[in-house]
PDB file of C-alpha atoms in Angstrom:
ATOM      1  CA  PHE D  21       0.019   0.006   0.006  1.00 53.00           C
ATOM      2  CA  LYS D  22       2.760   2.459   0.885  1.00 78.00           C
ATOM      3  CA  LEU D  23       4.663   1.577  -2.290  1.00 84.00           C
ATOM      4  CA  ALA D  24       1.655   2.450  -4.454  1.00 82.00           C
ATOM      5  CA  LYS D  25       1.335   5.884  -2.778  1.00 83.00           C
ATOM      6  CA  ASP D  26       5.058   6.531  -3.217  1.00 82.00           C
ATOM      7  CA  LEU D  27       4.823   5.571  -6.877  1.00 82.00           C
ATOM      8  CA  GLU D  28       1.846   7.911  -7.314  1.00 82.00           C
ATOM      9  CA  ARG D  29       3.762  10.802  -5.689  1.00 83.00           C
ATOM     10  CA  LEU D  30       6.811  10.154  -7.849  1.00 83.00           C
ATOM     11  CA  THR D  31       4.676  10.033 -10.989  1.00 80.00           C
ATOM     12  CA  ARG D  32       3.071  13.328 -10.031  1.00 80.00           C
ATOM     13  CA  LEU D  33       6.489  14.930  -9.458  1.00 84.00           C
ATOM     14  CA  ARG D  34       7.608  13.911 -12.938  1.00 84.00           C
ATOM     15  CA  GLU D  35       4.478  15.182 -14.687  1.00 88.00           C
ATOM     16  CA  VAL D  36       4.884  18.101 -16.995  1.00 90.00           C
ATOM     17  CA  ARG D  37       2.191  20.255 -15.434  1.00 90.00           C
ATOM     18  CA  CYS D  38       1.425  23.900 -15.014  1.00 91.00           C
ATOM     19  CA  SER D  39       2.403  25.502 -11.705  1.00 89.00           C
ATOM     20  CA  GLU D  40      -0.431  28.043 -12.073  1.00 91.00           C
ATOM     21  CA  CYS D  41      -3.317  25.621 -12.544  1.00 90.00           C
ATOM     22  CA  GLU D  42      -4.001  21.875 -12.814  1.00 86.00           C
ATOM     23  CA  PHE D  43      -3.179  21.488 -16.519  1.00 92.00           C
ATOM     24  CA  VAL D  44      -1.085  18.412 -17.230  1.00 91.00           C
ATOM     25  CA  ALA D  45       0.632  17.984 -20.590  1.00 91.00           C
ATOM     26  CA  GLU D  46       0.187  14.357 -21.600  1.00 87.00           C
ATOM     27  CA  GLY D  47       1.679  12.255 -24.308  1.00 83.00           C
ATOM     28  CA  LYS D  48       5.244  11.652 -25.430  1.00 82.00           C
ATOM     29  CA  ALA D  49       7.758  13.350 -23.177  1.00 74.00           C
ATOM     30  CA  SER D  50       9.275  15.252 -26.136  1.00 74.00           C
ATOM     31  CA  MET D  51       5.850  16.777 -26.901  1.00 87.00           C
ATOM     32  CA  CYS D  52       4.825  17.629 -23.364  1.00 90.00           C
ATOM     33  CA  TRP D  53       6.974  20.738 -22.952  1.00 90.00           C
ATOM     34  CA  GLY D  54       5.660  22.215 -26.179  1.00 92.00           C
ATOM     35  CA  ARG D  55       2.084  21.649 -24.990  1.00 93.00           C
ATOM     36  CA  LEU D  56       2.868  23.191 -21.602  1.00 94.00           C
ATOM     37  CA  LYS D  57       4.529  26.230 -23.179  1.00 94.00           C
ATOM     38  CA  ASP D  58       1.518  26.731 -25.454  1.00 95.00           C
ATOM     39  CA  HIS D  59      -0.835  26.390 -22.458  1.00 95.00           C
ATOM     40  CA  THR D  60       1.058  28.867 -20.218  1.00 95.00           C
ATOM     41  CA  ALA D  61       1.302  31.438 -23.013  1.00 96.00           C
ATOM     42  CA  ALA D  62      -2.392  31.180 -23.956  1.00 96.00           C
ATOM     43  CA  SER D  63      -3.930  30.711 -20.520  1.00 96.00           C
ATOM     44  CA  HIS D  64      -1.616  32.742 -18.251  1.00 96.00           C
ATOM     45  CA  ARG D  65       0.343  34.996 -20.616  1.00 97.00           C
ATOM     46  CA  MET D  66       3.524  33.643 -19.050  1.00 97.00           C
ATOM     47  CA  SER D  67       6.535  31.815 -20.337  1.00 96.00           C
ATOM     48  CA  PHE D  68       9.566  29.881 -19.162  1.00 96.00           C
ATOM     49  CA  CYS D  69      13.142  30.951 -19.371  1.00 96.00           C
ATOM     50  CA  GLN D  70      14.497  28.682 -22.124  1.00 95.00           C
ATOM     51  CA  ILE D  71      17.971  28.703 -20.601  1.00 96.00           C
ATOM     52  CA  CYS D  72      16.662  27.594 -17.194  1.00 94.00           C
ATOM     53  CA  LEU D  73      14.577  24.847 -18.841  1.00 92.00           C
ATOM     54  CA  SER D  74      17.787  23.439 -20.341  1.00 92.00           C
ATOM     55  CA  HIS D  75      20.011  23.765 -17.270  1.00 93.00           C
ATOM     56  CA  ARG D  76      18.029  24.104 -14.058  1.00 90.00           C
ATOM     57  CA  LYS D  77      17.793  20.647 -12.461  1.00 90.00           C
ATOM     58  CA  VAL D  78      14.364  20.655 -10.815  1.00 90.00           C
ATOM     59  CA  PHE D  79      11.105  18.813 -11.298  1.00 89.00           C
ATOM     60  CA  PRO D  80       8.981  20.093 -14.176  1.00 87.00           C
ATOM     61  CA  HIS D  81       6.386  21.852 -11.971  1.00 87.00           C
ATOM     62  CA  GLU D  82       9.261  23.671 -10.151  1.00 90.00           C
ATOM     63  CA  GLN D  83      10.386  25.484 -13.304  1.00 92.00           C
ATOM     64  CA  ARG D  84       9.497  29.135 -12.975  1.00 93.00           C
ATOM     65  CA  LEU D  85       7.012  31.021 -15.090  1.00 95.00           C
ATOM     66  CA  TYR D  86       7.491  34.708 -15.925  1.00 96.00           C
ATOM     67  CA  SER D  87       5.443  37.517 -17.397  1.00 96.00           C
ATOM     68  CA  PRO D  88       7.287  39.282 -20.259  1.00 96.00           C
ATOM     69  CA  ALA D  89       8.477  42.001 -17.878  1.00 95.00           C
ATOM     70  CA  GLN D  90       9.547  39.487 -15.214  1.00 95.00           C
ATOM     71  CA  LEU D  91      11.464  37.462 -17.806  1.00 96.00           C
ATOM     72  CA  GLN D  92      13.481  40.532 -18.782  1.00 95.00           C
ATOM     73  CA  VAL D  93      14.366  41.188 -15.111  1.00 94.00           C
ATOM     74  CA  HIS D  94      15.203  37.504 -14.660  1.00 94.00           C
ATOM     75  CA  MET D  95      17.536  37.488 -17.651  1.00 94.00           C
ATOM     76  CA  SER D  96      19.430  40.610 -16.573  1.00 92.00           C
ATOM     77  CA  SER D  97      19.282  40.383 -12.748  1.00 92.00           C
ATOM     78  CA  GLY D  98      18.223  36.868 -11.818  1.00 91.00           C
ATOM     79  CA  ASP D  99      15.643  35.946  -9.215  1.00 90.00           C
ATOM     80  CA  PRO D 100      15.856  37.225  -5.583  1.00 87.00           C
ATOM     81  CA  ASP D 101      15.625  33.694  -4.178  1.00 85.00           C
ATOM     82  CA  ASP D 102      18.255  32.208  -6.541  1.00 82.00           C
ATOM     83  CA  PRO D 103      21.700  32.770  -5.039  1.00 80.00           C
ATOM     84  CA  GLN D 104      23.496  31.559  -8.196  1.00 75.00           C
ATOM     85  CA  LEU D 105      21.938  34.174 -10.469  1.00 76.00           C
ATOM     86  CA  PHE D 106      20.632  36.924  -8.143  1.00 77.00           C
ATOM     87  CA  GLY D 107      22.068  40.300  -9.018  1.00 80.00           C
ATOM     88  CA  LYS D 108      23.707  38.918 -12.164  1.00 86.00           C
ATOM     89  CA  GLY D 109      21.150  37.147 -14.315  1.00 91.00           C
ATOM     90  CA  HIS D 110      22.303  34.898 -17.123  1.00 95.00           C
ATOM     91  CA  PRO D 111      25.768  35.890 -18.385  1.00 94.00           C
ATOM     92  CA  GLN D 112      26.257  36.789 -22.022  1.00 95.00           C
ATOM     93  CA  CYS D 113      29.369  36.068 -24.097  1.00 97.00           C
ATOM     94  CA  GLN D 114      30.985  39.372 -24.964  1.00 96.00           C
ATOM     95  CA  PHE D 115      32.043  38.076 -28.394  1.00 97.00           C
ATOM     96  CA  CYS D 116      29.144  36.131 -29.882  1.00 97.00           C
ATOM     97  CA  LYS D 117      26.388  37.415 -27.552  1.00 96.00           C
ATOM     98  CA  LYS D 118      25.251  33.887 -26.666  1.00 97.00           C
ATOM     99  CA  VAL D 119      23.395  33.857 -23.342  1.00 96.00           C
ATOM    100  CA  LEU D 120      24.399  31.057 -20.946  1.00 96.00           C
ATOM    101  CA  TYR D 121      23.033  29.710 -17.711  1.00 94.00           C
ATOM    102  CA  GLY D 122      25.797  30.705 -15.293  1.00 91.00           C
ATOM    103  CA  ASN D 123      29.494  31.508 -15.036  1.00 91.00           C
ATOM    104  CA  ASP D 124      30.587  27.848 -15.262  1.00 93.00           C
ATOM    105  CA  GLU D 125      28.810  27.533 -18.610  1.00 95.00           C
ATOM    106  CA  LEU D 126      30.171  30.923 -19.764  1.00 95.00           C
ATOM    107  CA  TYR D 127      33.776  29.920 -19.038  1.00 93.00           C
ATOM    108  CA  ARG D 128      33.291  26.532 -20.705  1.00 95.00           C
ATOM    109  CA  HIS D 129      31.884  28.330 -23.754  1.00 97.00           C
ATOM    110  CA  LEU D 130      34.796  30.784 -23.830  1.00 96.00           C
ATOM    111  CA  ARG D 131      37.347  27.950 -23.664  1.00 94.00           C
ATOM    112  CA  GLU D 132      35.606  25.862 -26.347  1.00 96.00           C
ATOM    113  CA  SER D 133      34.420  28.543 -28.783  1.00 97.00           C
ATOM    114  CA  HIS D 134      36.908  31.394 -28.449  1.00 97.00           C
ATOM    115  CA  PHE D 135      40.628  31.917 -27.815  1.00 96.00           C
ATOM    116  CA  GLN D 136      42.410  32.138 -24.467  1.00 95.00           C
ATOM    117  CA  CYS D 137      45.865  33.439 -23.603  1.00 96.00           C
ATOM    118  CA  THR D 138      47.364  30.560 -21.678  1.00 92.00           C
ATOM    119  CA  ILE D 139      50.485  32.567 -20.815  1.00 94.00           C
ATOM    120  CA  CYS D 140      48.373  35.122 -18.908  1.00 93.00           C
ATOM    121  CA  GLU D 141      46.496  32.295 -17.251  1.00 91.00           C
ATOM    122  CA  VAL D 142      49.656  30.594 -16.018  1.00 89.00           C
ATOM    123  CA  THR D 143      51.796  33.627 -15.148  1.00 85.00           C
ATOM    124  CA  ASP D 144      49.182  36.042 -13.801  1.00 82.00           C
ATOM    125  CA  ALA D 145      46.230  33.723 -13.004  1.00 78.00           C
ATOM    126  CA  ASP D 146      44.328  36.036 -15.319  1.00 84.00           C
ATOM    127  CA  TYR D 147      41.784  34.634 -17.776  1.00 90.00           C
ATOM    128  CA  VAL D 148      42.060  36.676 -20.984  1.00 94.00           C
ATOM    129  CA  TYR D 149      39.860  35.669 -23.942  1.00 96.00           C
ATOM    130  CA  PHE D 150      39.603  36.794 -27.552  1.00 97.00           C
ATOM    131  CA  ASP D 151      36.974  36.370 -30.241  1.00 96.00           C
ATOM    132  CA  ASN D 152      39.400  34.992 -32.786  1.00 96.00           C
ATOM    133  CA  TYR D 153      43.065  34.073 -33.279  1.00 96.00           C
ATOM    134  CA  SER D 154      43.954  37.438 -34.856  1.00 95.00           C
ATOM    135  CA  GLY D 155      42.866  39.181 -31.625  1.00 97.00           C
ATOM    136  CA  LEU D 156      44.887  36.715 -29.572  1.00 97.00           C
ATOM    137  CA  PHE D 157      47.935  37.136 -31.867  1.00 96.00           C
ATOM    138  CA  LYS D 158      47.749  40.921 -31.482  1.00 97.00           C
ATOM    139  CA  HIS D 159      47.685  40.418 -27.683  1.00 96.00           C
ATOM    140  CA  PHE D 160      50.694  38.053 -27.987  1.00 96.00           C
ATOM    141  CA  LYS D 161      52.670  40.747 -29.853  1.00 95.00           C
ATOM    142  CA  GLU D 162      51.743  43.483 -27.344  1.00 95.00           C
ATOM    143  CA  LYS D 163      52.152  41.585 -24.052  1.00 95.00           C
ATOM    144  CA  HIS D 164      54.430  38.584 -24.699  1.00 96.00           C
ATOM    145  CA  TYR D 165      57.332  37.430 -26.862  1.00 96.00           C
ATOM    146  CA  VAL D 166      56.408  36.041 -30.273  1.00 97.00           C
ATOM    147  CA  CYS D 167      58.709  34.175 -32.586  1.00 96.00           C
ATOM    148  CA  HIS D 168      58.378  36.008 -35.914  1.00 95.00           C
ATOM    149  CA  GLU D 169      60.035  33.308 -38.050  1.00 94.00           C
ATOM    150  CA  SER D 170      57.610  32.416 -40.850  1.00 93.00           C
ATOM    151  CA  GLU D 171      57.344  28.713 -39.900  1.00 94.00           C
ATOM    152  CA  CYS D 172      56.462  29.644 -36.300  1.00 95.00           C
ATOM    153  CA  VAL D 173      53.955  32.319 -37.340  1.00 94.00           C
ATOM    154  CA  GLN D 174      52.269  29.728 -39.623  1.00 95.00           C
ATOM    155  CA  GLN D 175      52.329  27.116 -36.864  1.00 95.00           C
ATOM    156  CA  LYS D 176      50.615  29.611 -34.479  1.00 94.00           C
ATOM    157  CA  TYR D 177      50.936  29.807 -30.685  1.00 94.00           C
ATOM    158  CA  VAL D 178      54.754  29.993 -30.759  1.00 96.00           C
ATOM    159  CA  VAL D 179      54.919  32.626 -28.048  1.00 96.00           C
ATOM    160  CA  PHE D 180      56.861  32.917 -24.829  1.00 96.00           C
ATOM    161  CA  LYS D 181      56.471  34.566 -21.434  1.00 94.00           C
ATOM    162  CA  ASN D 182      59.940  36.238 -21.490  1.00 95.00           C
ATOM    163  CA  GLN D 183      62.799  37.225 -23.742  1.00 95.00           C
ATOM    164  CA  VAL D 184      65.074  34.467 -22.378  1.00 95.00           C
ATOM    165  CA  ASP D 185      62.638  31.694 -23.386  1.00 95.00           C
ATOM    166  CA  LEU D 186      62.223  33.269 -26.860  1.00 96.00           C
ATOM    167  CA  GLU D 187      66.009  33.443 -27.371  1.00 94.00           C
ATOM    168  CA  ALA D 188      66.383  29.817 -26.237  1.00 94.00           C
ATOM    169  CA  HIS D 189      63.748  28.809 -28.758  1.00 95.00           C
ATOM    170  CA  ARG D 190      65.490  30.765 -31.516  1.00 94.00           C
ATOM    171  CA  ALA D 191      68.861  29.178 -30.695  1.00 93.00           C
ATOM    172  CA  GLU D 192      67.324  25.703 -30.720  1.00 92.00           C
ATOM    173  CA  ARG D 193      65.009  25.980 -33.732  1.00 92.00           C
ATOM    174  CA  HIS D 194      66.349  28.752 -35.969  1.00 92.00           C
ATOM    175  CA  SER D 195      70.124  28.872 -35.402  1.00 83.00           C
ATOM    176  CA  PRO D 196      72.158  28.000 -38.505  1.00 75.00           C
ATOM    177  CA  VAL D 197      74.316  25.836 -36.277  1.00 62.00           C
ATOM    178  CA  SER D 198      72.638  23.000 -34.431  1.00 53.00           C
ATOM    179  CA  TYR D 199      73.812  22.449 -30.898  1.00 53.00           C
ATOM    180  CA  THR D 200      71.602  19.433 -30.169  1.00 52.00           C
ATOM    181  CA  HIS D 201      74.505  16.966 -30.719  1.00 52.00           C
ATOM    182  CA  LEU D 202      76.674  18.602 -28.064  1.00 51.00           C
ATOM    183  CA  THR D 203      76.694  17.549 -24.465  1.00 53.00           C
ATOM    184  CA  LEU D 204      77.455  20.066 -21.784  1.00 52.00           C
ATOM    185  CA  PRO D 205      80.064  19.225 -19.163  1.00 56.00           C
ATOM    186  CA  THR D 206      78.660  18.445 -15.796  1.00 56.00           C
ATOM    187  CA  LYS D 207      80.182  19.216 -12.427  1.00 60.00           C
ATOM    188  CA  ARG D 208      80.146  16.661  -9.738  1.00 61.00           C
ATOM    189  CA  ILE D 209      79.052  17.951  -6.360  1.00 62.00           C
ATOM    190  CA  VAL D 210      81.012  16.408  -3.543  1.00 55.00           C
TER     191      VAL D 210
END
């Protein structure tokens, strides 16, 4: 008897139903959300935040509905009772203007879709991103030490944090005399 009640409660939690009334979207799971969105728009003049629907891990009836004005506030400032987004809203990529759920998703997007200066990340613990490689290359030339040999420019990302590392690279890769066959004398410490 208890198992049947628990199963009924669980089934009700998983239903795609309206939080404003008793409407339940039935049918294939893939179709339910479309029916619920149509219902909330027509019956309540409210809508869901599409970004929250994709990322917010709650039961269907716990997804929030917004009026058009509330949705704008939600997107830019978040909800007062949501500590992850309150005061910030959903972040937007400064390059492609894609809106993402939170900062974790924004940084993942920046790493995967844009260009990051790994030298700044390692040396200054500063995360510097660029829309494209030409922007990153300009940054490399202004802030770091780029090898300007044609093969290195074509290879891309041949850049160093200091002049000493650049000169070592030049001696190893671009010197007319190869020193790789030489072994340096070693001192024995007694």
